Amino acid sequence: KFSKLEAAKSKEDLPHRRRQKARKEAAEADLVLPPNASSTLSESAADAPSNSLRRLLPVLLSLSKPRLSALVVLTACASYSLYPVPELLSPSATDAPSLNTLTLLFLTTGTALCAASANAFNMLYEPKWDAMMSRTRNRPLVRGLISTRGAAVFAILSGVVGTGSLYFGVNPTVSFLGALNIGLYAAVYTPLKRVHVMNTWIGAVVGGIPPLMGWAAGAGMSATDGGWQELLLGENNAGGWLLAGLLVAWQLAHFMSLSWSIRHEYKQAGYKMLAWVNPNMNGRVALRYSAIMMPICIGLCYTGVTEWTFAVASAPANIWMIRQAYRFWKHEGVKGSARGLFWASVWYLPVVLVLAMIEKKGMWQRIWRAIVGEPDIDEDEDWIDEEDEERSATTKDGAS
């Protein structure tokens, strides 16, 4: 009997057995979130001399939550590039709205500053509770790396300059959406986190506005009157709302897995999150909104934003997302399911947005015409229309 136990133990000590055990333990472990960018910047700023530029720059960057701000800018720019513009690759490409470098520059800068303002206001409201959580206890206001007044000045200036850049460099509608996002994030979402679980849905709406900003920026370049109704509710604007819906659904699926890993800290700090208030609903929400993203992608094809091949190209990413969300719901976050959904959502968004830009409606046909030197169909139609107008004018002159 003793020899049998020794034999079993020796088998467990074999290298391949140890590797299998390690892989199994890793698969069943809870999700370990990547380092918080704001906290990392605060740590580097703390090592710099006081009142120096080496300290101020990382502190201000930390207040802006750089990863979140970058995501906001990328979604706005992706939506801008997807706006259907007939002159995409015509000989007058420098005049085409989707390739207007100056508009894109103002859109990028203004959106980034609006995001920085909203995030700074968020940190101004929460230092007391940020100190209770491991991911946020190193933020600059918690560590005293910047005064409350200094952070407030940064938040206000960023908001003013950001909305001003969007107003004068893009259009008033995009500027209004940027200001609306700051207000929703700072004045509604942030205080609601300690009151009701609906804060997560408000935060998802905030994330869905940047794609509308990018779409309205593209629409404004070819608009007739430039009013918000034309830019957001006019013909061919369903694509902008679909992209906004995609971001709302993605954020809910992404956050449910993220919040699950630190649910105990959220509870300790008094934040009302589904991950601890109603764990079963947390999984259902993640699965529900993961499933919604596939028909949204098909909707982009139906509305003419992308080619129908995008539905096929994006299908593996959508299926993988649904599969991971199903595991997350079924196992209630354990057995590595939270980690699986979190990383699936991290990769999902850039993959789908890049595929959408690659499969933009009519883009490859125009690229081919540009390569072989064939005239664009729209240009042919314009030339024919002009020729018909000249003929009709000549006929009228002859008759008179």
XYZ file of C-alpha atoms in Angstrom:
400
model
C 0.000 0.000 0.000
C 2.823 2.334 0.905
C 4.610 1.573 -2.345
C 1.464 2.400 -4.317
C 1.244 5.804 -2.639
C 4.881 6.470 -3.373
C 4.406 5.469 -6.994
C 1.408 7.794 -7.362
C 3.377 10.622 -5.782
C 6.351 10.026 -8.049
C 4.055 10.191 -11.075
C 2.726 13.555 -9.900
C 6.306 14.827 -9.633
C 7.059 14.045 -13.259
C 7.789 17.242 -15.319
C 4.859 16.841 -17.691
C 2.509 16.183 -14.749
C 3.679 19.388 -13.070
C 3.142 21.334 -16.294
C -0.377 19.909 -16.662
C -1.175 20.809 -13.067
C 0.133 24.355 -13.546
C -1.942 24.820 -16.718
C -5.056 23.520 -14.935
C -4.535 25.859 -11.982
C -3.985 28.793 -14.326
C -7.150 27.954 -16.246
C -9.203 27.850 -13.044
C -7.675 30.988 -11.554
C -9.543 34.266 -11.355
C -8.915 36.981 -13.897
C -5.851 39.059 -13.126
C -6.307 42.475 -14.704
C -3.402 44.154 -16.512
C -1.674 47.024 -14.666
C -3.675 50.241 -14.492
C -2.060 52.847 -16.762
C -2.994 55.768 -14.504
C -1.460 54.073 -11.471
C 1.706 53.221 -13.396
C 2.088 56.838 -14.494
C 1.531 58.044 -10.934
C 4.298 55.778 -9.673
C 6.745 57.149 -12.242
C 5.687 60.722 -11.425
C 6.278 60.141 -7.710
C 9.960 59.425 -8.419
C 10.419 62.756 -10.229
C 11.336 66.001 -8.423
C 8.442 68.048 -7.039
C 7.200 70.988 -9.148
C 9.088 69.661 -12.180
C 7.840 69.056 -15.705
C 8.901 65.419 -15.343
C 6.292 65.060 -12.618
C 3.567 67.272 -14.082
C 3.308 65.597 -17.496
C 2.755 62.011 -16.267
C 0.361 63.303 -13.592
C -1.792 65.086 -16.182
C -1.634 62.069 -18.458
C -2.682 59.903 -15.526
C -5.683 62.156 -14.856
C -6.799 61.638 -18.459
C -6.810 57.792 -18.153
C -4.728 57.346 -21.322
C -5.938 53.883 -22.342
C -9.595 54.810 -22.023
C -9.054 58.124 -23.831
C -7.189 56.340 -26.640
C -10.089 53.907 -27.033
C -12.553 56.807 -27.256
C -10.457 58.507 -29.956
C -10.039 55.301 -31.963
C -13.772 54.579 -32.035
C -14.520 58.137 -33.176
C -11.880 57.952 -35.927
C -13.060 54.518 -37.080
C -16.616 55.782 -37.419
C -15.370 58.866 -39.290
C -13.481 56.701 -41.765
C -16.531 54.477 -42.313
C -18.827 57.340 -43.302
C -19.805 56.704 -46.959
C -18.212 59.382 -49.142
C -18.479 59.008 -52.952
C -15.206 60.822 -53.664
C -13.106 58.445 -51.557
C -10.374 57.747 -54.107
C -11.209 60.100 -56.947
C -8.544 62.353 -58.510
C -9.737 65.118 -56.174
C -9.047 62.926 -53.168
C -7.570 65.787 -51.191
C -11.032 67.391 -51.178
C -12.823 64.241 -50.081
C -14.422 64.520 -46.631
C -13.213 61.132 -45.362
C -9.639 62.074 -46.240
C -9.715 65.630 -44.888
C -6.601 65.659 -42.726
C -7.436 68.918 -40.975
C -10.906 67.749 -39.934
C -9.455 64.456 -38.714
C -6.822 66.340 -36.704
C -9.449 68.500 -34.986
C -11.672 65.471 -34.385
C -8.824 63.497 -32.827
C -7.524 66.354 -30.672
C -10.935 67.571 -29.561
C -12.212 64.090 -28.715
C -9.042 63.271 -26.748
C -9.328 66.481 -24.714
C -13.022 65.888 -24.002
C -12.219 62.360 -22.807
C -9.379 63.700 -20.646
C -11.731 66.276 -19.115
C -14.399 63.691 -18.283
C -11.850 61.332 -16.733
C -10.256 64.089 -14.668
C -13.668 65.146 -13.304
C -14.287 61.483 -12.461
C -11.078 61.305 -10.417
C -11.896 64.597 -8.689
C -15.112 63.057 -7.370
C -13.686 59.725 -6.197
C -10.318 60.039 -4.359
C -11.834 58.888 -1.054
C -13.134 55.667 -2.584
C -10.243 55.232 -5.026
C -8.032 54.792 -1.970
C -10.021 51.663 -1.015
C -9.298 49.747 -4.240
C -6.017 48.181 -5.316
C -6.363 49.306 -8.957
C -7.008 52.949 -8.099
C -5.192 53.659 -4.840
C -2.142 54.936 -6.745
C -4.002 57.581 -8.714
C -2.467 61.090 -8.532
C -5.126 62.707 -6.340
C -5.048 59.811 -3.886
C -1.269 60.073 -3.563
C -1.297 63.875 -3.399
C 0.778 64.317 -6.556
C -1.457 67.184 -7.653
C -3.804 69.475 -5.750
C -7.556 69.375 -6.150
C -7.430 72.867 -7.626
C -4.778 71.851 -10.143
C -6.788 68.813 -11.251
C -9.941 70.944 -11.549
C -8.127 73.517 -13.702
C -6.871 70.719 -15.973
C -10.362 69.209 -16.271
C -11.991 72.564 -17.094
C -9.322 73.669 -19.579
C -9.362 70.294 -21.335
C -13.129 70.463 -21.681
C -13.163 74.042 -22.956
C -10.338 73.538 -25.459
C -11.697 70.148 -26.548
C -15.252 71.308 -27.232
C -13.897 74.509 -28.818
C -11.690 72.502 -31.176
C -14.649 70.376 -32.199
C -16.892 73.420 -32.661
C -14.559 75.455 -34.853
C -12.596 72.593 -36.461
C -15.386 70.080 -37.102
C -18.973 71.268 -36.535
C -21.265 72.372 -33.673
C -23.086 69.022 -33.521
C -19.868 67.114 -32.784
C -18.928 69.765 -30.218
C -22.297 69.341 -28.484
C -21.850 65.559 -28.388
C -18.401 66.019 -26.821
C -19.822 68.333 -24.143
C -22.719 65.922 -23.572
C -20.255 63.092 -22.994
C -18.346 65.097 -20.394
C -21.598 65.909 -18.580
C -22.945 62.349 -18.673
C -19.689 60.791 -17.472
C -18.844 63.333 -14.781
C -22.266 64.418 -13.532
C -24.422 61.300 -14.055
C -22.357 58.122 -14.345
C -19.777 58.926 -11.650
C -22.161 59.753 -8.761
C -24.621 57.033 -9.864
C -21.949 54.366 -9.286
C -22.672 54.584 -5.552
C -26.451 54.633 -5.972
C -27.689 52.090 -8.549
C -26.421 49.368 -10.889
C -27.861 51.316 -13.831
C -24.621 53.308 -13.748
C -23.096 50.662 -16.011
C -25.691 51.309 -18.719
C -25.100 55.060 -18.476
C -21.369 54.409 -18.848
C -22.084 52.262 -21.913
C -24.091 55.104 -23.492
C -21.132 57.413 -22.852
C -18.962 54.953 -24.773
C -21.450 54.862 -27.641
C -21.349 58.631 -28.258
C -17.799 58.868 -29.776
C -18.800 56.797 -32.850
C -21.694 59.230 -33.352
C -19.183 62.089 -33.113
C -17.029 60.538 -35.832
C -20.055 59.852 -38.032
C -21.400 63.404 -37.624
C -17.932 64.738 -38.464
C -17.955 62.818 -41.754
C -21.550 63.795 -42.523
C -20.795 67.452 -41.854
C -18.262 67.629 -44.674
C -20.920 66.975 -47.322
C -24.010 68.366 -45.559
C -26.208 71.061 -47.063
C -27.331 72.985 -43.959
C -25.175 71.221 -41.334
C -27.915 70.996 -38.703
C -27.905 68.193 -36.141
C -31.018 66.652 -37.703
C -29.234 66.235 -41.020
C -26.008 64.946 -39.438
C -27.628 62.437 -37.072
C -31.178 61.792 -38.304
C -30.849 62.370 -42.041
C -30.729 59.774 -44.785
C -27.922 57.205 -44.708
C -27.147 57.864 -41.013
C -28.262 54.473 -39.724
C -24.626 53.351 -39.870
C -23.599 55.833 -37.188
C -26.264 54.574 -34.803
C -25.311 50.961 -35.499
C -21.675 51.721 -34.642
C -22.835 53.461 -31.464
C -24.949 50.397 -30.618
C -21.958 48.129 -31.204
C -19.911 50.119 -28.686
C -22.729 50.084 -26.109
C -23.119 46.299 -26.390
C -19.364 45.721 -26.343
C -18.843 47.833 -23.222
C -21.497 45.970 -21.262
C -20.023 42.566 -22.136
C -16.485 43.803 -21.463
C -17.238 45.472 -18.136
C -19.204 42.551 -16.702
C -16.111 40.334 -16.943
C -13.764 43.101 -15.772
C -15.856 44.001 -12.724
C -16.273 40.367 -11.706
C -12.560 40.024 -10.891
C -12.642 42.962 -8.444
C -16.248 42.589 -7.259
C -15.207 42.372 -3.600
C -13.306 45.653 -3.863
C -16.272 47.324 -5.539
C -18.457 46.121 -2.679
C -15.999 47.331 -0.052
C -15.801 50.780 -1.692
C -19.596 51.024 -1.942
C -19.899 50.916 -5.736
C -23.149 49.334 -6.937
C -22.031 46.838 -9.575
C -23.942 43.818 -10.858
C -20.888 41.624 -10.265
C -21.691 41.553 -6.519
C -25.229 42.945 -6.317
C -26.669 40.310 -8.680
C -23.992 37.880 -9.983
C -26.497 35.796 -11.988
C -27.768 38.843 -13.851
C -24.157 39.913 -14.421
C -23.558 36.802 -16.519
C -26.865 37.102 -18.360
C -26.165 40.705 -19.326
C -22.733 39.770 -20.680
C -24.216 36.951 -22.766
C -27.158 39.021 -23.998
C -25.090 41.914 -25.279
C -22.419 39.645 -26.741
C -25.145 37.980 -28.815
C -26.479 41.378 -29.976
C -23.172 42.321 -31.605
C -23.487 39.819 -34.465
C -26.776 41.218 -35.855
C -25.340 44.730 -35.493
C -22.436 43.703 -37.735
C -24.919 42.299 -40.252
C -26.836 45.586 -40.007
C -23.714 47.472 -41.130
C -23.777 45.366 -44.301
C -27.521 45.855 -44.819
C -27.296 49.648 -44.508
C -24.449 49.867 -47.027
C -21.677 50.858 -44.630
C -19.677 47.719 -45.420
C -19.673 44.987 -48.037
C -21.584 41.790 -47.255
C -18.246 40.018 -46.973
C -17.837 41.832 -43.634
C -20.613 39.671 -42.172
C -18.567 36.584 -43.035
C -15.222 38.063 -41.983
C -16.540 39.218 -38.603
C -18.428 35.977 -37.881
C -15.479 34.153 -36.195
C -14.916 37.084 -33.807
C -18.632 37.249 -32.993
C -18.910 33.492 -32.473
C -15.849 33.491 -30.234
C -17.261 36.381 -28.204
C -20.598 34.605 -27.743
C -18.839 31.387 -26.769
C -16.762 33.106 -24.086
C -19.816 34.990 -22.792
C -21.746 31.707 -22.585
C -18.921 30.150 -20.529
C -18.856 33.238 -18.308
C -22.602 32.925 -17.686
C -22.542 29.144 -17.244
C -19.587 29.039 -14.825
C -20.463 32.353 -13.127
C -16.977 33.743 -13.675
C -14.961 30.811 -12.321
C -12.891 28.183 -14.181
C -11.170 30.922 -16.146
C -14.403 32.067 -17.790
C -14.027 35.699 -16.635
C -10.520 35.824 -18.025
C -11.670 34.264 -21.295
C -14.436 36.816 -21.833
C -12.260 39.747 -20.770
C -9.488 39.008 -23.265
C -11.966 38.056 -25.997
C -13.584 41.491 -25.604
C -10.204 43.233 -25.577
C -9.345 41.737 -28.964
C -12.866 41.838 -30.388
C -13.252 45.587 -30.805
C -10.058 46.399 -32.771
C -10.471 43.290 -34.914
C -14.074 44.092 -35.889
C -13.442 47.801 -36.470
C -10.399 47.108 -38.651
C -12.364 44.500 -40.629
C -15.174 47.021 -41.115
C -12.737 49.618 -42.464
C -11.150 47.038 -44.776
C -14.591 45.973 -46.025
C -15.966 49.512 -46.393
C -18.622 49.621 -49.111
C -17.128 50.256 -52.549
C -13.601 50.895 -51.315
C -11.852 48.061 -53.147
C -13.682 48.799 -56.394
C -12.435 52.385 -56.225
C -8.922 51.243 -55.373
C -8.963 48.990 -58.435
C -10.191 51.828 -60.681
C -7.501 54.102 -59.300
C -4.811 51.479 -60.015
C -5.877 50.674 -63.591
C -6.805 54.274 -64.363
C -10.494 53.670 -65.030
C -12.777 56.669 -64.395
C -14.979 56.513 -61.324
C -18.657 55.696 -61.920
C -19.760 58.808 -60.035
C -17.500 60.948 -62.213
C -18.969 59.365 -65.367
C -22.483 60.119 -64.147
C -21.532 63.716 -63.345
C -19.964 64.149 -66.795
C -23.059 62.706 -68.489
C -25.322 64.996 -66.453
C -23.247 68.038 -67.430
C -23.316 66.980 -71.099
C -27.126 66.576 -70.981
C -27.475 70.011 -69.421
C -25.316 71.566 -72.169
C -27.362 69.846 -74.894
C -30.657 70.972 -73.384
C -29.335 74.534 -73.079
C -28.223 74.475 -76.742
C -31.611 73.166 -77.833
C -33.391 75.946 -75.940
C -31.121 78.588 -77.521
C -31.781 77.197 -80.982
C -35.528 77.178 -80.403
C -35.498 80.763 -79.239
